[in-house]
mmCIF file of C-alpha atoms and ligand atoms in Angstrom:
data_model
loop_
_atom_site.group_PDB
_atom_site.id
_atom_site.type_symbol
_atom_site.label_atom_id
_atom_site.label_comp_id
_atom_site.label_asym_id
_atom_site.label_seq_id
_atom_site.Cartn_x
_atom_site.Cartn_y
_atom_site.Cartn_z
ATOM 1 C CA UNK A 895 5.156 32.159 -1.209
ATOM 2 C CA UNK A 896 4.718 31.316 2.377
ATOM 3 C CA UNK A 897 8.252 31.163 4.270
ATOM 4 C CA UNK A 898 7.215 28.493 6.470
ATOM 5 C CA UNK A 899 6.399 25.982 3.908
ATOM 6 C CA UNK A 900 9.516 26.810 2.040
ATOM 7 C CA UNK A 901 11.597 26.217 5.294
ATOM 8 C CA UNK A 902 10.224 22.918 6.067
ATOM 9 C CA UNK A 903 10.790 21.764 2.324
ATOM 10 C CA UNK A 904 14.375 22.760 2.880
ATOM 11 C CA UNK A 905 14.526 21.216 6.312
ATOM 12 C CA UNK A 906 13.389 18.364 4.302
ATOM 13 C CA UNK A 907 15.510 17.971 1.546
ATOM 14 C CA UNK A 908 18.733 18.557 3.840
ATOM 15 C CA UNK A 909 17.791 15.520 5.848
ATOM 16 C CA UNK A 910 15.900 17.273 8.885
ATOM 17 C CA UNK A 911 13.344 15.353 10.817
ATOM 18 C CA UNK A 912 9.939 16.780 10.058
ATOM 19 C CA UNK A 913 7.820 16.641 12.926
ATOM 20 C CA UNK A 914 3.482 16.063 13.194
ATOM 21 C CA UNK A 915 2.950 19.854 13.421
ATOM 22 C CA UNK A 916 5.029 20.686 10.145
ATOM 23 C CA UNK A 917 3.483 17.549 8.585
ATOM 24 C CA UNK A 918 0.631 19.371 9.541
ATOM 25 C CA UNK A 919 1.641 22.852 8.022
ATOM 26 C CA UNK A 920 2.302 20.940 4.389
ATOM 27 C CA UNK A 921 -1.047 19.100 4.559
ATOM 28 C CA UNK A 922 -2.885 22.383 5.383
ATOM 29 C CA UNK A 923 -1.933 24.110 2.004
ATOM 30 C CA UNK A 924 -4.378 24.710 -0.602
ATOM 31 C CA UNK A 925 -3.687 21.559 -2.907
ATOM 32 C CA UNK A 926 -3.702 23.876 -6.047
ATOM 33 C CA UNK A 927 -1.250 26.739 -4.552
ATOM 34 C CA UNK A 928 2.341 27.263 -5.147
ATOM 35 C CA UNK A 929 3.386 25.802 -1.633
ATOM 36 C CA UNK A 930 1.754 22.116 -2.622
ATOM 37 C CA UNK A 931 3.565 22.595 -5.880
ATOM 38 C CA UNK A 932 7.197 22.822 -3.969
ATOM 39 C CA UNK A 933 6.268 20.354 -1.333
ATOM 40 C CA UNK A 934 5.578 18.142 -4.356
ATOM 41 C CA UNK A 935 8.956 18.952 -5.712
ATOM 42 C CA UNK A 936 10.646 18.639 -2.950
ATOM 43 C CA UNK A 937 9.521 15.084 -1.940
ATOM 44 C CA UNK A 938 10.287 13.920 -5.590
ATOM 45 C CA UNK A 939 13.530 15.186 -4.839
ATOM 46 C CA UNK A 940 14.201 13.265 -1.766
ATOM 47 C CA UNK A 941 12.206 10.115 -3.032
ATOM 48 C CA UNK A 942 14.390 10.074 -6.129
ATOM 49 C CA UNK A 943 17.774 10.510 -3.520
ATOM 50 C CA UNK A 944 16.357 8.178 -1.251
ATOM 51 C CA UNK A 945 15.593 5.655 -4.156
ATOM 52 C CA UNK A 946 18.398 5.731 -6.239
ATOM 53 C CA UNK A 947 16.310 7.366 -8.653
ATOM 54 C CA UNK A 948 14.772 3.715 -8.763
ATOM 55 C CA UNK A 949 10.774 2.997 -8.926
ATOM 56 C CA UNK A 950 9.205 -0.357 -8.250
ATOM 57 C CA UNK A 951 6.339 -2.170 -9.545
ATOM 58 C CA UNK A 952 4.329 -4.778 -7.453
ATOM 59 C CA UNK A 953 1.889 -7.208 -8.827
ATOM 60 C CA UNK A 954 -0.987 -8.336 -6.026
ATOM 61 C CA UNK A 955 -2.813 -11.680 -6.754
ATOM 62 C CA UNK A 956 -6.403 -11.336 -5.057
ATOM 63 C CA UNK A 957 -6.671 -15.378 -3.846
ATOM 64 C CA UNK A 958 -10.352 -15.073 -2.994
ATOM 65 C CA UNK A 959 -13.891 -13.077 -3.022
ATOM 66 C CA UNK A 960 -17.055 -12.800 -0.693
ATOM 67 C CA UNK A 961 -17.935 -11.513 2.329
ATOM 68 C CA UNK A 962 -15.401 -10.650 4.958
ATOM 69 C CA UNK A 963 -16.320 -10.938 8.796
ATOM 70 C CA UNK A 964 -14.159 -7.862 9.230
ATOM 71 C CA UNK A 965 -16.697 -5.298 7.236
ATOM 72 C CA UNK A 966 -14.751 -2.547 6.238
ATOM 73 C CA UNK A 967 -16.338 -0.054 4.853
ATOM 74 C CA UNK A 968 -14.187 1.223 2.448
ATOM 75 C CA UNK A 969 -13.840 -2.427 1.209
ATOM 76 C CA UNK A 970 -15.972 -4.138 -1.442
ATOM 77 C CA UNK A 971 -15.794 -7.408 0.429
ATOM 78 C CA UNK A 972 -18.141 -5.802 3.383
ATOM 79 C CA UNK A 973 -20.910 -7.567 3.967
ATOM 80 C CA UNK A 974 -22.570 -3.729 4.322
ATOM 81 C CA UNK A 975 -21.468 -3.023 0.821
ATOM 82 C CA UNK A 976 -23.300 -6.384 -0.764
ATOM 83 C CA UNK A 977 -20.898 -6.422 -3.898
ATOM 84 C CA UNK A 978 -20.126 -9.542 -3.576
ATOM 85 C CA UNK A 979 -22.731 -11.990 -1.918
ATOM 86 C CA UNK A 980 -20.724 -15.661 -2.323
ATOM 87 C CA UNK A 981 -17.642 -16.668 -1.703
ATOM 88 C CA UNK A 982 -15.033 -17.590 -4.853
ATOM 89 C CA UNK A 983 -11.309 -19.355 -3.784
ATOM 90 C CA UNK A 984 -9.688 -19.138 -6.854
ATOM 91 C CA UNK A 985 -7.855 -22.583 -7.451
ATOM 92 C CA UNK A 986 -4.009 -23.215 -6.914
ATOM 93 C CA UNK A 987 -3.519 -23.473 -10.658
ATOM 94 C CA UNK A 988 -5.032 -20.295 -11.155
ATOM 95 C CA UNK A 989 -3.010 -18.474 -8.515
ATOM 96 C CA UNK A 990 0.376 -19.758 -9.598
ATOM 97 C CA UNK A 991 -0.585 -18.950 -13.278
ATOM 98 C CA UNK A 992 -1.258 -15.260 -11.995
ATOM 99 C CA UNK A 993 1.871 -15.300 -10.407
ATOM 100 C CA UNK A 994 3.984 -16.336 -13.141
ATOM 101 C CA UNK A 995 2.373 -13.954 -15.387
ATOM 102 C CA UNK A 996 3.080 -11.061 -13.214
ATOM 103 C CA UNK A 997 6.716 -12.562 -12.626
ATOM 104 C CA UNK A 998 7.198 -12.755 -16.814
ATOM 105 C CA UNK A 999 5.901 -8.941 -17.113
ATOM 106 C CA UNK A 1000 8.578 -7.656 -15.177
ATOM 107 C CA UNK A 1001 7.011 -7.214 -11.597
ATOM 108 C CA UNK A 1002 9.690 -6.770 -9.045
ATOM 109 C CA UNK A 1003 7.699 -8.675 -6.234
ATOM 110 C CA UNK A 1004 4.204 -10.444 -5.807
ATOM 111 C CA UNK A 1005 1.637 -10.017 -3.274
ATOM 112 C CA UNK A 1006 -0.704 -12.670 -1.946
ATOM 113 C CA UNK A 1007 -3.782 -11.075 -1.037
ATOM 114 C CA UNK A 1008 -6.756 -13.142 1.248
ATOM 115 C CA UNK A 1009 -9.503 -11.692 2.953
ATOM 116 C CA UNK A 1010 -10.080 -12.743 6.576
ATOM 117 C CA UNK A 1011 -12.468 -15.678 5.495
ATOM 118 C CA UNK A 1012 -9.055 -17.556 3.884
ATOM 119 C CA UNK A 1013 -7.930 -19.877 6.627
ATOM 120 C CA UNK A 1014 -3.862 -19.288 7.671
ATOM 121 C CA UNK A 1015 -3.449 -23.234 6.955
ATOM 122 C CA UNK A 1016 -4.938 -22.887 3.757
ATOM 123 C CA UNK A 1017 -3.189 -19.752 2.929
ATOM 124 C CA UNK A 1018 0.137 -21.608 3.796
ATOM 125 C CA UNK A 1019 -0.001 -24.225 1.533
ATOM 126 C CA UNK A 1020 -1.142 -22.931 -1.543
ATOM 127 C CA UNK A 1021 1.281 -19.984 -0.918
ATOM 128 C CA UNK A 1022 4.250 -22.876 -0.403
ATOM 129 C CA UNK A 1023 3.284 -24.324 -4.117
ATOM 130 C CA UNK A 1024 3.443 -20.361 -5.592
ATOM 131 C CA UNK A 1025 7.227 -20.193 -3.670
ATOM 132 C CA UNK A 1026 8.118 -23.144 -5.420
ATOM 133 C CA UNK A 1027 6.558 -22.077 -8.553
ATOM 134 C CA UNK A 1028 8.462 -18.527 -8.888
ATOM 135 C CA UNK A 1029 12.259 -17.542 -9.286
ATOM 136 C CA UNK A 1030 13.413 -18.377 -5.685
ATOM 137 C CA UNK A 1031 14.895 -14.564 -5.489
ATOM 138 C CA UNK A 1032 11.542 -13.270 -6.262
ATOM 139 C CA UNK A 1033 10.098 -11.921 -3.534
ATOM 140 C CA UNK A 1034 6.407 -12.790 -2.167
ATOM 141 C CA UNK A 1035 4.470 -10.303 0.346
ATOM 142 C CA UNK A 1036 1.761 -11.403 2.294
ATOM 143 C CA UNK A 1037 -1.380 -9.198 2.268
ATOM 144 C CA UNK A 1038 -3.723 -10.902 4.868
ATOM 145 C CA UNK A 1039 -5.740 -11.201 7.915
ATOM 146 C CA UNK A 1040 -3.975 -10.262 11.429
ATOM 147 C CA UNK A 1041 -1.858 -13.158 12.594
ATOM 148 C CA UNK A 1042 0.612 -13.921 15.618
ATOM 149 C CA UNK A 1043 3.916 -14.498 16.591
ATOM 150 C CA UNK A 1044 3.920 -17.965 15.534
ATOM 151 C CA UNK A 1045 2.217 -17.031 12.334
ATOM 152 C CA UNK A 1046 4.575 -14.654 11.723
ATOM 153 C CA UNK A 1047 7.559 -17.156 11.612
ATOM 154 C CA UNK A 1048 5.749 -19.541 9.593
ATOM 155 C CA UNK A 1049 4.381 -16.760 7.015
ATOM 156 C CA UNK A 1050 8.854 -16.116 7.116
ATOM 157 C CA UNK A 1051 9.554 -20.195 6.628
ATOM 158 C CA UNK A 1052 7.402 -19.960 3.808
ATOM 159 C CA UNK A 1053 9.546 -17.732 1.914
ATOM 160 C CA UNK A 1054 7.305 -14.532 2.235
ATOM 161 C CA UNK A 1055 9.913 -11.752 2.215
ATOM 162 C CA UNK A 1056 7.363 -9.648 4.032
ATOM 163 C CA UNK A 1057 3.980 -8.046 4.342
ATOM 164 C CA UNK A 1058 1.561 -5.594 3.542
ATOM 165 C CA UNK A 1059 -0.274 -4.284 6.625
ATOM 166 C CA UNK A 1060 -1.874 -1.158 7.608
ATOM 167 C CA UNK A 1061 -3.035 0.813 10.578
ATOM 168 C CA UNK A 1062 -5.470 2.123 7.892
ATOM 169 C CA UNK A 1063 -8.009 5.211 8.069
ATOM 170 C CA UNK A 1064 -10.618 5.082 10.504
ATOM 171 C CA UNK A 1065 -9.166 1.664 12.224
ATOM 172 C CA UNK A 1066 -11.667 0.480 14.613
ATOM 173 C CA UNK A 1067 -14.360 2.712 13.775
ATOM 174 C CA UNK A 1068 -15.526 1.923 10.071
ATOM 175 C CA UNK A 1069 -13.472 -1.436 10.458
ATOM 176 C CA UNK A 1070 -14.195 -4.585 12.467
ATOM 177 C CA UNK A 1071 -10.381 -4.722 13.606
ATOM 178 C CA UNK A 1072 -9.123 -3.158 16.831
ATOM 179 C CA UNK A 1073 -6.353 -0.842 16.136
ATOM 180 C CA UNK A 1074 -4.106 -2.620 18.721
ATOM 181 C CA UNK A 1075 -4.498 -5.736 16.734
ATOM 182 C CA UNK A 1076 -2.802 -4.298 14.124
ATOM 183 C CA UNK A 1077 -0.166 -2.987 15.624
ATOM 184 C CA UNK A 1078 0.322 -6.772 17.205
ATOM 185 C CA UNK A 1079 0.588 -7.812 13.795
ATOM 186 C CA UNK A 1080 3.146 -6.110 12.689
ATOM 187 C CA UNK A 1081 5.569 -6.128 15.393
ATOM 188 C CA UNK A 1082 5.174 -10.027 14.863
ATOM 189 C CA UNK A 1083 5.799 -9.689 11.400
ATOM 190 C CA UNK A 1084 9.182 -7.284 12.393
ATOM 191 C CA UNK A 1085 9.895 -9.825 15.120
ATOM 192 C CA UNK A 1086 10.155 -13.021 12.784
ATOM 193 C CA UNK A 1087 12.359 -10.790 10.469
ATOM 194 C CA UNK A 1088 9.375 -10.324 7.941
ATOM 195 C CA UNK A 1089 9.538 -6.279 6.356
ATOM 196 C CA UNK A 1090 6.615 -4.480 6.346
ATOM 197 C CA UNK A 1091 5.402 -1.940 3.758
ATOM 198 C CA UNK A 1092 2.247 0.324 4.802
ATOM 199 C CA UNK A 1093 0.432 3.011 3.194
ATOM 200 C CA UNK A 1094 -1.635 5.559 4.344
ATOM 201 C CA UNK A 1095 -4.822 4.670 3.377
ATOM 202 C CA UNK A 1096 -7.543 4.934 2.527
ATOM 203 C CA UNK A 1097 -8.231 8.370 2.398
ATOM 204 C CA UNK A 1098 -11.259 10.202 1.798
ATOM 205 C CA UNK A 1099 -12.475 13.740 1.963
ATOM 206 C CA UNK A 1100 -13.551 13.098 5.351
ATOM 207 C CA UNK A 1101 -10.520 12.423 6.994
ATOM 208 C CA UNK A 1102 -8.890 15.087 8.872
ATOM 209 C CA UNK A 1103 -5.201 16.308 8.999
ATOM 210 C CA UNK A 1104 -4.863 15.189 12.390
ATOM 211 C CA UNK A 1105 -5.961 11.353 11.126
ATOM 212 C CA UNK A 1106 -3.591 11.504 8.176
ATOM 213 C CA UNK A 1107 -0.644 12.966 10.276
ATOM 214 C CA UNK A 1108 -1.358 10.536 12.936
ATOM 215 C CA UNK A 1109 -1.031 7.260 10.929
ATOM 216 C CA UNK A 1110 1.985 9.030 8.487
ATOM 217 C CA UNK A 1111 3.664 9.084 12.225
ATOM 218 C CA UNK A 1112 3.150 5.787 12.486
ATOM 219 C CA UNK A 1113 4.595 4.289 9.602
ATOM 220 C CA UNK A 1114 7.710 6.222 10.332
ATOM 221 C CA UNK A 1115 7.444 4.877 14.025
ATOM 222 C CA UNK A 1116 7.528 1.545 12.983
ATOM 223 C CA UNK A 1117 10.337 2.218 10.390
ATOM 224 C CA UNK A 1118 8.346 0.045 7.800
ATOM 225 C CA UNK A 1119 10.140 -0.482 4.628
ATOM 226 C CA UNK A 1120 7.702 1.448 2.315
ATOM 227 C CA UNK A 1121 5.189 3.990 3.226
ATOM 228 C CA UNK A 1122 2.711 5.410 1.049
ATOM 229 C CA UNK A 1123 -0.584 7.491 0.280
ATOM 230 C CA UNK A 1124 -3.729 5.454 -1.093
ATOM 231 C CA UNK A 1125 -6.948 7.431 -2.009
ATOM 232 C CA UNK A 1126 -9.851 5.195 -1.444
ATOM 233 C CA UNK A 1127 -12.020 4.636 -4.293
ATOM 234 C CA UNK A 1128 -15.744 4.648 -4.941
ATOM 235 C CA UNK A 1129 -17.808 2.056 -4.029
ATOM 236 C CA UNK A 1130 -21.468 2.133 -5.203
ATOM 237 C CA UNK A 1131 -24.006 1.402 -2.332
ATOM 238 C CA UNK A 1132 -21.434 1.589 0.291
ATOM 239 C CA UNK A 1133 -22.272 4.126 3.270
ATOM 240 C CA UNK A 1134 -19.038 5.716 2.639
ATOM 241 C CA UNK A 1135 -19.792 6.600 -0.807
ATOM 242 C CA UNK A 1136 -21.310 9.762 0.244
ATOM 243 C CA UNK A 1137 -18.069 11.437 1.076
ATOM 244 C CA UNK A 1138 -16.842 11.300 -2.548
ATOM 245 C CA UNK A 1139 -13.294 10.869 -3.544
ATOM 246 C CA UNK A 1140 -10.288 12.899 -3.353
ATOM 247 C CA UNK A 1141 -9.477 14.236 -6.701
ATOM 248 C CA UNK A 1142 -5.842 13.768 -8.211
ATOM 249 C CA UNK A 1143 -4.362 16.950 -7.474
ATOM 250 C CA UNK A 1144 -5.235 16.637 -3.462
ATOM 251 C CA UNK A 1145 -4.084 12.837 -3.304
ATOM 252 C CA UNK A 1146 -0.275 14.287 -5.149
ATOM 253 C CA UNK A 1147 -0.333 17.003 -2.151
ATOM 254 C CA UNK A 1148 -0.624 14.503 0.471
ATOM 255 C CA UNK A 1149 2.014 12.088 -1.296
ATOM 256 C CA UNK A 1150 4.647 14.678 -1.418
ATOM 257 C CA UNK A 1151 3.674 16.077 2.068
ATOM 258 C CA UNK A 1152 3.877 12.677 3.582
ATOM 259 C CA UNK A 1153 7.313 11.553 1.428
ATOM 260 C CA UNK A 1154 8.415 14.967 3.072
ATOM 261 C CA UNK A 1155 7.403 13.238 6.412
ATOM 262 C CA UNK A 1156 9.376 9.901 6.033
ATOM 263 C CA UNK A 1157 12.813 11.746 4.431
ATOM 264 C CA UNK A 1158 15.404 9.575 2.999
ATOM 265 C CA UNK A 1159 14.983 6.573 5.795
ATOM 266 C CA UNK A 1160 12.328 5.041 4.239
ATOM 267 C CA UNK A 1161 13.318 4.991 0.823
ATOM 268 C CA UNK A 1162 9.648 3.503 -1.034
ATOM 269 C CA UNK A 1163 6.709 5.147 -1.289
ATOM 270 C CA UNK A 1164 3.522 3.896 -2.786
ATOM 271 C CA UNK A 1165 1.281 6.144 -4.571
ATOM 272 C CA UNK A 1166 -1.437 3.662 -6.229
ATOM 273 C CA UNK A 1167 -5.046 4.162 -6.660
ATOM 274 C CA UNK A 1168 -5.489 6.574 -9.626
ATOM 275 C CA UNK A 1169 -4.275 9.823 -11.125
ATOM 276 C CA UNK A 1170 -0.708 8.162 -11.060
ATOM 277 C CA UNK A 1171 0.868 10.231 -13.139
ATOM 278 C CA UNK A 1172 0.217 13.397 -10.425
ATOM 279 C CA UNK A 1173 1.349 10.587 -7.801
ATOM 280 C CA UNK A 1174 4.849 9.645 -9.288
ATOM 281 C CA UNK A 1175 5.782 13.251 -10.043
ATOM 282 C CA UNK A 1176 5.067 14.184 -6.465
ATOM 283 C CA UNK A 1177 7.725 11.070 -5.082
ATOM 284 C CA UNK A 1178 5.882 8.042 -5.327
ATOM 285 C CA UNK A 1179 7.881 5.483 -6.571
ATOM 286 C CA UNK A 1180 5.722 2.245 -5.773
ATOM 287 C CA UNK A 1181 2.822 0.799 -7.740
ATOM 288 C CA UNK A 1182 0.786 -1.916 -7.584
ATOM 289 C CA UNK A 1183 -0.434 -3.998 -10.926
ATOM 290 C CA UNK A 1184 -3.500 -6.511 -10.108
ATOM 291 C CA UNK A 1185 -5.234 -9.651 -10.979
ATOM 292 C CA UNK A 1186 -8.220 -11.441 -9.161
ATOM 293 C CA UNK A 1187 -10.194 -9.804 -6.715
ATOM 294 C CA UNK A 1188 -9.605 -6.561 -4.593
ATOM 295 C CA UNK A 1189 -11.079 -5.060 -2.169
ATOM 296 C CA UNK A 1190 -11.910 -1.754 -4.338
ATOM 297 C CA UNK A 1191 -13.290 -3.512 -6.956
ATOM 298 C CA UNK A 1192 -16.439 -4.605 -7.663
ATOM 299 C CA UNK A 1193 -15.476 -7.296 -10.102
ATOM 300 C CA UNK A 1194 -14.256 -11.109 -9.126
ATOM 301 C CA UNK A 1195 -10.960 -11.053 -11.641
ATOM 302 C CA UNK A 1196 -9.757 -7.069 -11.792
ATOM 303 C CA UNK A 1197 -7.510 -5.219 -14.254
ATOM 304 C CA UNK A 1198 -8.942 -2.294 -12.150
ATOM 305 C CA UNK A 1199 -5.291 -1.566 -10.873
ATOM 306 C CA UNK A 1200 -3.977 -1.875 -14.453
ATOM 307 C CA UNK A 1201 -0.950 -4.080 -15.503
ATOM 308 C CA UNK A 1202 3.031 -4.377 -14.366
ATOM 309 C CA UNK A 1203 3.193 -2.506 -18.490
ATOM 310 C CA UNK A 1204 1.202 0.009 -18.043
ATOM 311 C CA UNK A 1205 2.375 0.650 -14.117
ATOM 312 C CA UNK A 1206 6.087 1.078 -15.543
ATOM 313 C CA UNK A 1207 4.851 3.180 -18.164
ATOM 314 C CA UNK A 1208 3.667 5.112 -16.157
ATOM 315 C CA UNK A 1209 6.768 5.271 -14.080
ATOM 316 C CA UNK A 1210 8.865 5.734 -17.370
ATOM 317 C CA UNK A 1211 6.986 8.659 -18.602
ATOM 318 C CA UNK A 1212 6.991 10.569 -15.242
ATOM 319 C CA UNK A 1213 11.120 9.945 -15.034
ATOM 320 C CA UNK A 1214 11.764 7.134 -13.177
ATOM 321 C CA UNK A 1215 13.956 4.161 -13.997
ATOM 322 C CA UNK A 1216 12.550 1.059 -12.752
ATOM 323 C CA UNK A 1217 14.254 -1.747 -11.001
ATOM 324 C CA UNK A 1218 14.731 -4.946 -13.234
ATOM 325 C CA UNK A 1219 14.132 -8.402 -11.246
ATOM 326 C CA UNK A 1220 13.578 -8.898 -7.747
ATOM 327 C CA UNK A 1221 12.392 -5.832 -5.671
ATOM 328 C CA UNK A 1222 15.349 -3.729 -3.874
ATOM 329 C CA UNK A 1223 13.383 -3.014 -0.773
ATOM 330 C CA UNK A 1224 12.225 -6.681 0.054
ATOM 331 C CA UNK A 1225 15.295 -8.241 -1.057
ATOM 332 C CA UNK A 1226 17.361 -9.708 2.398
ATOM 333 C CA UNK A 1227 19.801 -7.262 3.119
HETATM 334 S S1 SF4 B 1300 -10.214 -4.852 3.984
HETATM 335 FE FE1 SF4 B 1300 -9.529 -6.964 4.331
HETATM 336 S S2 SF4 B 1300 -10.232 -7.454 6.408
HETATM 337 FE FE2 SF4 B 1300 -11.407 -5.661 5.754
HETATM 338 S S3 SF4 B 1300 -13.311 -6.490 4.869
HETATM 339 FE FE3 SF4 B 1300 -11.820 -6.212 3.188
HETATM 340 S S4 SF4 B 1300 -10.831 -8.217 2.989
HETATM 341 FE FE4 SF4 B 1300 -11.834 -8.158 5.000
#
């Protein structure tokens, strides 16, 4: 066993600030050695304390399909990846019927996801209807296009409790979006008293240590209210395919390293995108259920991401209770 890895753990678990370069040390284990199995135990360890031994279970509602000026690469609705050719708006009866669905099963909060075609007026009113359609203590999360300051407040006025947005992998280069837009979003979104969750994501083999520190640091910078590791998933066609996906057992080494890196302040973290059952047991405690489109599918209406039953069952059989009703971490507090 190497001594350094076991002293960070520790450092870890009694509530000492992990820094990039130990970050660093966990990431740069072999994913199958005995050090990635402690760092996973470790960070379910501080997840669980840091979580009230609670898990969560988030249901996203894809709003729309086609091609996205933005052209991410990782993301089906790239114009370079030609999954999806036309654009679909699914209808406000559609959305809200989503919405209650996900609400009925159990999920704790629902996301509104629209890609950057959706216009912010648009998105606004349908998204009033679906506030005035749920239980007014559930919470909605906005998962769209970079907006301002006065977006920001208006996104809050329309009941979203907060939103989903992400400095994610390769920002800038394989994306259409300059990093420092991003980062503009979401001190709006913290200025107009929105929370924002974040993952790191997504990852592929190709992606150094260095990237994944770098954007783990962030998150914790920012002092979002969930953090997170996503693996990003196979698209066929897209130019990214070539670098394959990370298998299970390296995405559960990089969720426990990077729990490790947020400690008990930050007390979600996601851990979606396959081989959950690895994920969960390593400290994630968020997942994510889904209906309509998303961005790493290549179907219009996905059960890709699975269902708010089958996320908690996950959840259940890898030892976590699960919050009942509205979401702990995007409830006002
Ligand atoms: S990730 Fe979002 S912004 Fe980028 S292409 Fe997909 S829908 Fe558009």
């Amino acid at each position: 066993m190497n001594n350094q890895i076991s002293q960070i753990t520790n450092k870890a678990i009694d509530g000492g600030e992990i820094t990039a370069l130990e970050l660093r040390s966990l990431l740069n284990v072999d994913s199958l050695s005995e050090e990635a199995y402690l760092i996973q135990c470790a960070a379910r360890k501080v997840s669980a304390a840091a979580a009230n031994g609670k898990a969560e279970v988030y249901a996203q509602v894809g709003m729309d399909v086609g091609p996205c000026p933005k052209d991410c690469q990782f993301c089906s609705f790239a114009p370079v990846n030609k999954v999806f050719p036309k654009e679909k708006v699914y209808s406000l009866e559609e959305i809200i019927e989503k919405s209650l669905r996900f609400e009925v099963d159990g999920a704790n909060a629902i996301y509104l996801m629209a890609t950057a075609n959706y216009k912010f007026a648009d998105y606004l009113e349908v998204t009033k209807e679906v506030r005035a359609a749920l239980k007014p203590k559930t919470p909605m999360v906005a998962n769209i296009d970079d907006f301002d300051e006065d977006e920001a407040r208006a996104l809050k006025k329309a009941g979203f409790a907060g939103v989903y947005h992400v400095m994610r992998m390769g920002e800038g280069i394989v994306t259409g979006i300059d990093p420092q837009v991003r980062v503009r979003t979401i001190t709006a979104a913290q200025k107009a008293g929105l929370l924002v969750g974040a993952c790191v994501e997504p990852i592929g083999p190709e992606h150094s240590i260095d990237e994944i520190v770098e954007k783990a640091m962030f998150i914790k910078k920012m002092k979002l209210v969930h953090a997170g590791v996503g693996r990003r998933l196979k698209i066929p066609g897209s130019p990214l395919a070539i670098h394959g996906i990370l298998t299970g057992v390296q995405q559960a080494h990089i969720v426990g390293a990077v729990k490790l890196a947020m400690g008990y302040s930050i007390a979600g973290h996601g851990a979606g995108c396959g081989c959950e059952e690895l994920t969960t047991l390593a400290g994630g405690n968020l997942l994510w259920a889904e209906s309509g489109s998303n961005p790493r599918d290549t179907k219009a209406n996905t059960v890709i991401g699975g269902t708010v039953a089958s996320k908690r069952e996950i959840l259940h059989e890898t030892g976590w209770k699960i919050v009942d009703g509205p979401s702990v971490l995007f409830s006002p507090r």
